[in-house]
mmCIF file of C-alpha atoms in Angstrom:
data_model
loop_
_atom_site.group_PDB
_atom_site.id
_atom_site.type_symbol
_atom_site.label_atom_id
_atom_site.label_comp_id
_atom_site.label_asym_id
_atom_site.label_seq_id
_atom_site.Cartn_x
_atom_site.Cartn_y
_atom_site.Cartn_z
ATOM 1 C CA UNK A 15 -3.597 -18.633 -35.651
ATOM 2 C CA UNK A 16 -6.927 -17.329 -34.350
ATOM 3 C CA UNK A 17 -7.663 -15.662 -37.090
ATOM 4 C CA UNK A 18 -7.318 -18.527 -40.086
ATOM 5 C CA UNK A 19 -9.382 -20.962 -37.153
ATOM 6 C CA UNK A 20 -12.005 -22.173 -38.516
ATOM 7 C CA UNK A 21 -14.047 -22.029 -34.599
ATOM 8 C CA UNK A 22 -11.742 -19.886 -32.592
ATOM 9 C CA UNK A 23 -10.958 -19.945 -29.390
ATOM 10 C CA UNK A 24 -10.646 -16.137 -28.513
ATOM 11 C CA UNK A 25 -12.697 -14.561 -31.861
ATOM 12 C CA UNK A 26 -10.797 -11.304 -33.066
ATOM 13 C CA UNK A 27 -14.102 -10.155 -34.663
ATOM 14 C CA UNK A 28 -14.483 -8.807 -31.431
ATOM 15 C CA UNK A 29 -12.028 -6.478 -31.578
ATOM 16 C CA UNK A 30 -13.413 -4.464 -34.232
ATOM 17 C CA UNK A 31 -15.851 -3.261 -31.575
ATOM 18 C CA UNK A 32 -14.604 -0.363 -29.626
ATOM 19 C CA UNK A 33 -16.084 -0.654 -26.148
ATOM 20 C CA UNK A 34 -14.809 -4.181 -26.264
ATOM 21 C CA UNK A 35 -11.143 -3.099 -27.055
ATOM 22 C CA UNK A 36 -11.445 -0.481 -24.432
ATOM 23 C CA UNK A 37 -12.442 -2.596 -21.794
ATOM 24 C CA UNK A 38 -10.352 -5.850 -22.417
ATOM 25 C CA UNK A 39 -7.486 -3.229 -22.206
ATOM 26 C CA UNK A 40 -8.887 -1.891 -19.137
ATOM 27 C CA UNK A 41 -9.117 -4.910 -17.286
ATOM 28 C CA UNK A 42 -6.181 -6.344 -18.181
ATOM 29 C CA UNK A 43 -4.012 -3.471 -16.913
ATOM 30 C CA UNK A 44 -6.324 -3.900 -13.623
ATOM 31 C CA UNK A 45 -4.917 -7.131 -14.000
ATOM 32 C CA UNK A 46 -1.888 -6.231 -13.685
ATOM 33 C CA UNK A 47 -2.306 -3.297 -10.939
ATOM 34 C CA UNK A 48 -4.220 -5.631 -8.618
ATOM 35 C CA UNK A 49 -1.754 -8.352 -8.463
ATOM 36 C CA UNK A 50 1.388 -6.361 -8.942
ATOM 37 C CA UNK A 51 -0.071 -4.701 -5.413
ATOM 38 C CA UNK A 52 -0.902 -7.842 -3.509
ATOM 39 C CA UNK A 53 1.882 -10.650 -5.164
ATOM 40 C CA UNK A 54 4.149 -9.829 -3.000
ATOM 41 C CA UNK A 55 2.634 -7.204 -0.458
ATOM 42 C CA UNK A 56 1.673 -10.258 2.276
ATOM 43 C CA UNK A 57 5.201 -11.273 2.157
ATOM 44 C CA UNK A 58 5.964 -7.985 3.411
ATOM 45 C CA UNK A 59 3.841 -7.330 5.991
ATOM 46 C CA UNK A 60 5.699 -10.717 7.780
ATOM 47 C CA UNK A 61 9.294 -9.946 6.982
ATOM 48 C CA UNK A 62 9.015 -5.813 7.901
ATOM 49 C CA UNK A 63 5.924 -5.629 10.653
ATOM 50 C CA UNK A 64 6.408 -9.276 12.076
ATOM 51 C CA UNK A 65 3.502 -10.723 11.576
ATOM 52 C CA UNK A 66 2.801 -14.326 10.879
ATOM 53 C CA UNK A 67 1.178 -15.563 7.424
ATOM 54 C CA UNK A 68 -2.629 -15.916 8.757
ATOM 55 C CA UNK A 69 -2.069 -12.412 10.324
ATOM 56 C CA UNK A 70 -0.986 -11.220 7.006
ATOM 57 C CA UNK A 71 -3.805 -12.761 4.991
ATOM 58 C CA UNK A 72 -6.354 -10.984 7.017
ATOM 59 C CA UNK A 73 -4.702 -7.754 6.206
ATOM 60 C CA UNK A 74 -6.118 -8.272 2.717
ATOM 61 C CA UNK A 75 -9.455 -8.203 3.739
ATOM 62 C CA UNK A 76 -9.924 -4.650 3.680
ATOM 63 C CA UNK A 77 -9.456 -4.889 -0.112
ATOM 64 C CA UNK A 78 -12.018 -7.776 -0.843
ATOM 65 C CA UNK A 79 -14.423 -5.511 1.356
ATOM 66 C CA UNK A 80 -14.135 -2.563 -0.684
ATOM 67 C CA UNK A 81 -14.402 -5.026 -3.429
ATOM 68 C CA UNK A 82 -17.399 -7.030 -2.795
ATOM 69 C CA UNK A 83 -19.013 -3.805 -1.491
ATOM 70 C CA UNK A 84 -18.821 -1.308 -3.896
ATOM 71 C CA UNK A 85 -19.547 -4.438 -6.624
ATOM 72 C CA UNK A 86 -22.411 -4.523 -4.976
ATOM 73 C CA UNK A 87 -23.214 -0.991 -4.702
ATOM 74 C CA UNK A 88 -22.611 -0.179 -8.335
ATOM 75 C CA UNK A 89 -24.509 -3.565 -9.547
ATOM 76 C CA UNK A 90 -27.552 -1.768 -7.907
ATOM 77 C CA UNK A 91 -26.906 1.428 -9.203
ATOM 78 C CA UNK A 92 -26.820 0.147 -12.667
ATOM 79 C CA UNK A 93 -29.991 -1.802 -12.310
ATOM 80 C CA UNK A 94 -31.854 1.481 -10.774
ATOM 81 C CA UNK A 95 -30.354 3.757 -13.476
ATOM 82 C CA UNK A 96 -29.276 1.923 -16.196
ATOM 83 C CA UNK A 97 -26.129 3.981 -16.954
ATOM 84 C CA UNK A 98 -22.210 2.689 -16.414
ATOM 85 C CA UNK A 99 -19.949 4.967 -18.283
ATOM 86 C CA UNK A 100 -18.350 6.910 -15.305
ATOM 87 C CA UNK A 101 -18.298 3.881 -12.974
ATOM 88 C CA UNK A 102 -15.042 3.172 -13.909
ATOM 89 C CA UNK A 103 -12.966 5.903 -14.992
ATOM 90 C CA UNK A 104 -13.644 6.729 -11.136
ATOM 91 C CA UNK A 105 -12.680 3.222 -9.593
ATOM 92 C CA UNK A 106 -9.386 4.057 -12.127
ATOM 93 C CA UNK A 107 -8.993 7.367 -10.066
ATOM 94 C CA UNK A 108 -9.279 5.961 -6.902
ATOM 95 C CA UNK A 109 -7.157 2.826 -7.632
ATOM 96 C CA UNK A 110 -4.875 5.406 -8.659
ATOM 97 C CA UNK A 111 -4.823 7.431 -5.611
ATOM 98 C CA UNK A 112 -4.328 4.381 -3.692
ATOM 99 C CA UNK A 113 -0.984 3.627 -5.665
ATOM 100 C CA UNK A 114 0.132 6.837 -4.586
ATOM 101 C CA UNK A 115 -0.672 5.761 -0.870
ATOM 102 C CA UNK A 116 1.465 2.351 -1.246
ATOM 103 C CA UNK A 117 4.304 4.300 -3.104
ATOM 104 C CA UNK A 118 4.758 6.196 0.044
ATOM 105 C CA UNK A 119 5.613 3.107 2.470
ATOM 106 C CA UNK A 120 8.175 3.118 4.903
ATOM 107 C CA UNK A 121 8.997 0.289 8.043
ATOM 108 C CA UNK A 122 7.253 3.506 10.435
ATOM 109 C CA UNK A 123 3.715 2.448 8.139
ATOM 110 C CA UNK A 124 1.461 1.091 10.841
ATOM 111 C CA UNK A 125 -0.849 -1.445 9.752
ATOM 112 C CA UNK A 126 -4.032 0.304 10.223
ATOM 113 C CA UNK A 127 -2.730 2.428 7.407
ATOM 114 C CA UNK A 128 -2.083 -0.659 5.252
ATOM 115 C CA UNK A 129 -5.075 -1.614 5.718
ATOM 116 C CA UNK A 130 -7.148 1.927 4.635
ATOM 117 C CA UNK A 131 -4.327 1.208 1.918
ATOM 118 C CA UNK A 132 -5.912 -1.565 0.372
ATOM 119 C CA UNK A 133 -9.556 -0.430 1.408
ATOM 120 C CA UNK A 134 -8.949 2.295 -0.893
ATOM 121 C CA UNK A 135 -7.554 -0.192 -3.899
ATOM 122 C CA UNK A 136 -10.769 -2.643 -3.024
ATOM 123 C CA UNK A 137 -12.875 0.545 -3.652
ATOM 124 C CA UNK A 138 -11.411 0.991 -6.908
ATOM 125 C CA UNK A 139 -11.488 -2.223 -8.197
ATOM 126 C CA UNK A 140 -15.276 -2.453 -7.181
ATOM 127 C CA UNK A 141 -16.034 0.272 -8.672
ATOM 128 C CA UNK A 142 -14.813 -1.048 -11.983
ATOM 129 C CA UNK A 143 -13.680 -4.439 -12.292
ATOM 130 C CA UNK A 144 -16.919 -6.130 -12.720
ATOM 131 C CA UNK A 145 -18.858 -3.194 -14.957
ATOM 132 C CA UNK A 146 -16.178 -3.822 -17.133
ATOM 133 C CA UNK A 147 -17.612 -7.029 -17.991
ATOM 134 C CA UNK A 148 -21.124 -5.569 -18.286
ATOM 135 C CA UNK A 149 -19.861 -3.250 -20.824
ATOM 136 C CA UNK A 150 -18.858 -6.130 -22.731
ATOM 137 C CA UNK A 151 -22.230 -7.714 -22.286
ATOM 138 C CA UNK A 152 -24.554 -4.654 -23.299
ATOM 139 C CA UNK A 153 -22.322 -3.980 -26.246
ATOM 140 C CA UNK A 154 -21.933 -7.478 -28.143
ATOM 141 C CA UNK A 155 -25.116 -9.456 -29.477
ATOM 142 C CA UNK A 156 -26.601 -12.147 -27.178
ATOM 143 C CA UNK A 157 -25.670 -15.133 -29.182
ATOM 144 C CA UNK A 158 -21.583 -14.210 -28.158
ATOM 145 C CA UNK A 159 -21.933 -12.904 -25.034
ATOM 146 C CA UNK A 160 -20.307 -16.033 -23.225
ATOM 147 C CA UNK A 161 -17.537 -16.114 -25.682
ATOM 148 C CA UNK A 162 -17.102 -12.297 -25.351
ATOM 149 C CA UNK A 163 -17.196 -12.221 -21.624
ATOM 150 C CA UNK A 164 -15.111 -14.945 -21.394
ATOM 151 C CA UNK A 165 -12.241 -13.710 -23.614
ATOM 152 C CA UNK A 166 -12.774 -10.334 -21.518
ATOM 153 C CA UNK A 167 -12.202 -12.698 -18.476
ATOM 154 C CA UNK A 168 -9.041 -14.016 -20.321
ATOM 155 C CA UNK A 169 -6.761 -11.004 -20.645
ATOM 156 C CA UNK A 170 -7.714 -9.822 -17.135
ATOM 157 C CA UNK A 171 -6.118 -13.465 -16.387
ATOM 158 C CA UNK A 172 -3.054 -12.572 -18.015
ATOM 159 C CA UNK A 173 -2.969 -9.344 -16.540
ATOM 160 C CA UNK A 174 -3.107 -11.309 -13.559
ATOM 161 C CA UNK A 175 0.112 -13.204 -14.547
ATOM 162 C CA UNK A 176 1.962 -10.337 -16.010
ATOM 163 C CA UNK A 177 1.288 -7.929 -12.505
ATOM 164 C CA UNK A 178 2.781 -10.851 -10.261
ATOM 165 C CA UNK A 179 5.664 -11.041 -13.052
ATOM 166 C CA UNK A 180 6.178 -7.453 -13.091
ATOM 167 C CA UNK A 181 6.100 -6.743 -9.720
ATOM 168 C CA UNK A 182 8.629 -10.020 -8.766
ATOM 169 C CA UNK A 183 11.265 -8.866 -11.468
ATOM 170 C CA UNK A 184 11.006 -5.750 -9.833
ATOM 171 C CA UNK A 185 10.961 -5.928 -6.672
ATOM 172 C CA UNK A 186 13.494 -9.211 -6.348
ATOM 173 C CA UNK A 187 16.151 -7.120 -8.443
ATOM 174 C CA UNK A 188 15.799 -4.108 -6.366
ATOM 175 C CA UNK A 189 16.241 -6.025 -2.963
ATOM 176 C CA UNK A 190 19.465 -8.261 -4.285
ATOM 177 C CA UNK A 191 20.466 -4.892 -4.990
ATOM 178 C CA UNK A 192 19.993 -3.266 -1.677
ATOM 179 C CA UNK A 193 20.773 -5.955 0.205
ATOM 180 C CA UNK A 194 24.510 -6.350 -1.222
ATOM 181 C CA UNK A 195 24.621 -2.266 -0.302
ATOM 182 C CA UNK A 196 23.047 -2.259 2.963
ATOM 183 C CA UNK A 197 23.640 -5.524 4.891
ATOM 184 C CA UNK A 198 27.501 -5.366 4.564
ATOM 185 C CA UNK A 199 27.191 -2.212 6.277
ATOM 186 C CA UNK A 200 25.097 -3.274 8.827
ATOM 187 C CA UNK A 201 27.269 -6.353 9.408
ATOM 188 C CA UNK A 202 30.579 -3.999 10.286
ATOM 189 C CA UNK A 203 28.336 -2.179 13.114
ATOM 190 C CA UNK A 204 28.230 -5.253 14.697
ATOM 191 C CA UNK A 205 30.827 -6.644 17.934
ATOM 192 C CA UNK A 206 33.476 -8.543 16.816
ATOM 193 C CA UNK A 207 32.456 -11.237 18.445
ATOM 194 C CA UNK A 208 28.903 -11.405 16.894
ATOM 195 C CA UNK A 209 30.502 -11.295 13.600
ATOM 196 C CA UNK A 210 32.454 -13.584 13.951
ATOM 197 C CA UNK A 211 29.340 -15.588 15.004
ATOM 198 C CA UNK A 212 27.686 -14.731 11.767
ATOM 199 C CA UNK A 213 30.504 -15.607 9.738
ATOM 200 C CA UNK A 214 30.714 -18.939 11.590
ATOM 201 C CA UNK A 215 27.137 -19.524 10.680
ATOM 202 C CA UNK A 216 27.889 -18.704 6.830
ATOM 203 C CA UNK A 217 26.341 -15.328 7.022
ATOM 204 C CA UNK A 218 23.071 -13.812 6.073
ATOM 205 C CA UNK A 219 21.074 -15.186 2.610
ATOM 206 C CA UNK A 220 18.370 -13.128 2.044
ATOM 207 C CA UNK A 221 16.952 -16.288 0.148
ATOM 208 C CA UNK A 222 16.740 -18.308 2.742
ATOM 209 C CA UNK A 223 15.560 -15.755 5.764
ATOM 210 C CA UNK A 224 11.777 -16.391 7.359
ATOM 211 C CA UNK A 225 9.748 -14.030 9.314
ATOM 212 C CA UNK A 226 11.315 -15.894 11.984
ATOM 213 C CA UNK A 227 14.548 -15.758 11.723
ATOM 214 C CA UNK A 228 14.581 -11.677 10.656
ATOM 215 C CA UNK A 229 12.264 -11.363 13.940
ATOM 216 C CA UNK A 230 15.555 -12.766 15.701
ATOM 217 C CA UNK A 231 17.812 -11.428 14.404
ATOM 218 C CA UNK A 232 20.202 -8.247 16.056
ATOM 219 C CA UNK A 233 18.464 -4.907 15.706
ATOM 220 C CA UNK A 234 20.859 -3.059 13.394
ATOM 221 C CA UNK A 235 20.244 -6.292 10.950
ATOM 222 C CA UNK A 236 16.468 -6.277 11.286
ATOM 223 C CA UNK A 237 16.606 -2.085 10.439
ATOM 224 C CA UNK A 238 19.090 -2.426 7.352
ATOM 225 C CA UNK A 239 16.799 -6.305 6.175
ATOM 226 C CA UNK A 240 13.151 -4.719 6.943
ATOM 227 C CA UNK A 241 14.215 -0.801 4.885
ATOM 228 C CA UNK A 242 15.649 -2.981 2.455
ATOM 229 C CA UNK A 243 12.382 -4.596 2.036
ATOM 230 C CA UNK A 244 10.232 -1.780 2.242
ATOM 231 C CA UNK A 245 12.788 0.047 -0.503
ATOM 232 C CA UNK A 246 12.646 -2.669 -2.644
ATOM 233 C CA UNK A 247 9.102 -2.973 -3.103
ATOM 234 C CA UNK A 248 7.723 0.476 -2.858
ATOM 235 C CA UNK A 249 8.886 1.763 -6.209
ATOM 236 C CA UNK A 250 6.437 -1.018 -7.741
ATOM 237 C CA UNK A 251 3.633 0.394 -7.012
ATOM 238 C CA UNK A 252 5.161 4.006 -8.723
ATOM 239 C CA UNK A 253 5.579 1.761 -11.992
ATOM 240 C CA UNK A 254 1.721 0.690 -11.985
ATOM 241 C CA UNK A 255 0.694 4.115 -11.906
ATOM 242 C CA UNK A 256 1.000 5.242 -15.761
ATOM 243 C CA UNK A 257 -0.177 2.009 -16.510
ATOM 244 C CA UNK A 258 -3.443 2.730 -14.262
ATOM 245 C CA UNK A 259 -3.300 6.759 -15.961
ATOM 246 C CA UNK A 260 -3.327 4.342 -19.514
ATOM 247 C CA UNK A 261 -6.127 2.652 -18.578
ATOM 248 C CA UNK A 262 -8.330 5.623 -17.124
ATOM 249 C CA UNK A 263 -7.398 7.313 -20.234
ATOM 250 C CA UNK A 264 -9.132 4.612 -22.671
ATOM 251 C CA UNK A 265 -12.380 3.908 -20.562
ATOM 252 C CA UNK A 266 -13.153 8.024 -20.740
ATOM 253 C CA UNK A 267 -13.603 6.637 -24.491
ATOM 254 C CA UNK A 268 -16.120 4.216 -24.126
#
């Protein structure tokens, strides 16, 4: 449709131009690393470490400060040098490396590693998110720049929406799945008497549990509910990885 529009929208001119490809690529697979990290990773923190939601959303704040500080860094750089090529390729690496980290999870995780965790992915993303865009900028003529950086914005966006996609499927299929292994298990440890308790109660639906009620509940639950957590949502991050090696791949091409 775009291309028989008469004044379109998103103009696929622009993808005759190499650096433009490369980068709208880029950042939408960024895109879809960031949020297939952080969609779901605050959830976590509450149901496996016990923390409450404001307790969780400060744990992100590592990330925006490797974000907003290496932006700032590499802004400066560029102004003082003038050159962006390697920028990021090397946030890639690094956001990379910090997949790696996350794949590794477990409940015995302690926070402070979280947080270097997603220190590490801010430092990435800083390091490329935003020259990304510049690229775009430098290598389009003036009179499109707006349209071009906005497109470039546009696919990041659906990046965006295809990360916290990815990453749900994923990790909500894996945790039905270990939860009908595990839980049943789990259950038969229990006294007869607090089974029959649970039973009474209509048992356990993984749907319906809060940070609360997992914080409450019998110890040999909360193990088998928090490692089927942590199971389930580990082996997303090990699925944004080639996607990440993809991406690092293309920008050595700019």
């Amino acid at each position: 449709v775009e291309l028989r529009a008469k004044d379109p929208l998103v103009p696929m001119g622009f993808f005759k131009n190499r650096n433009f490809t490369l980068t709208t690529i880029a950042g939408l697979i960024l895109g879809v690393a960031m949020f297939g990290v952080i969609g779901y990773l605050p959830t976590y923190l509450q149901m496996v470490h016990g923390i409450n939601a404001t307790q969780a959303g400060y744990m992100l704040i590592p990330m925006m400060v490797g974000m907003m500080g290496l932006s700032i860094w590499t802004g400066m750089r560029i102004t003082k040098t003038g050159r962006y090529k390697w920028f990021p390729p090397i946030g890639l690496a690094i956001t990379f490396g910090s997949l790696i980290m996350f794949s590794t999870l477990s409940v015995e995780t302690t926070l402070w590693q979280i947080g270097f965790y997603l220190l590490t992915l801010g430092i990435g993303l800083g390091l490329a998110m935003q020259v990304l865009v510049l690229v775009v900028q430098n290598t389009l003529p003036m009179a499109v720049v707006g349209s071009a950086t906005a497109v470039n914005n546009f696919f990041r966006q659906i990046g965006s929406s295809l990360g916290s996609a990815l990453g749900g499927g994923i990790f909500v299929g894996n945790l039905s799945t270990l939860m009908g292994e595990r839980m049943p298990v789990a259950v038969a440890e229990l006294p007869a008497e607090e089974q029959a308790a649970l039973a009474a109660s209509g048992g356990l639906d993984s749907n319906e549990m809060t940070p609360a009620l997992v914080n409450e509940l019998p110890p040999v639950l909360h193990e088998a509910f928090a490692g089927s957590y942590n199971d389930a949502l580990a082996p997303v991050f090990t699925i944004m990885m080639p996607l990440v090696g993809i991406a690092f791949i293309l920008l050595l091409f700019v």
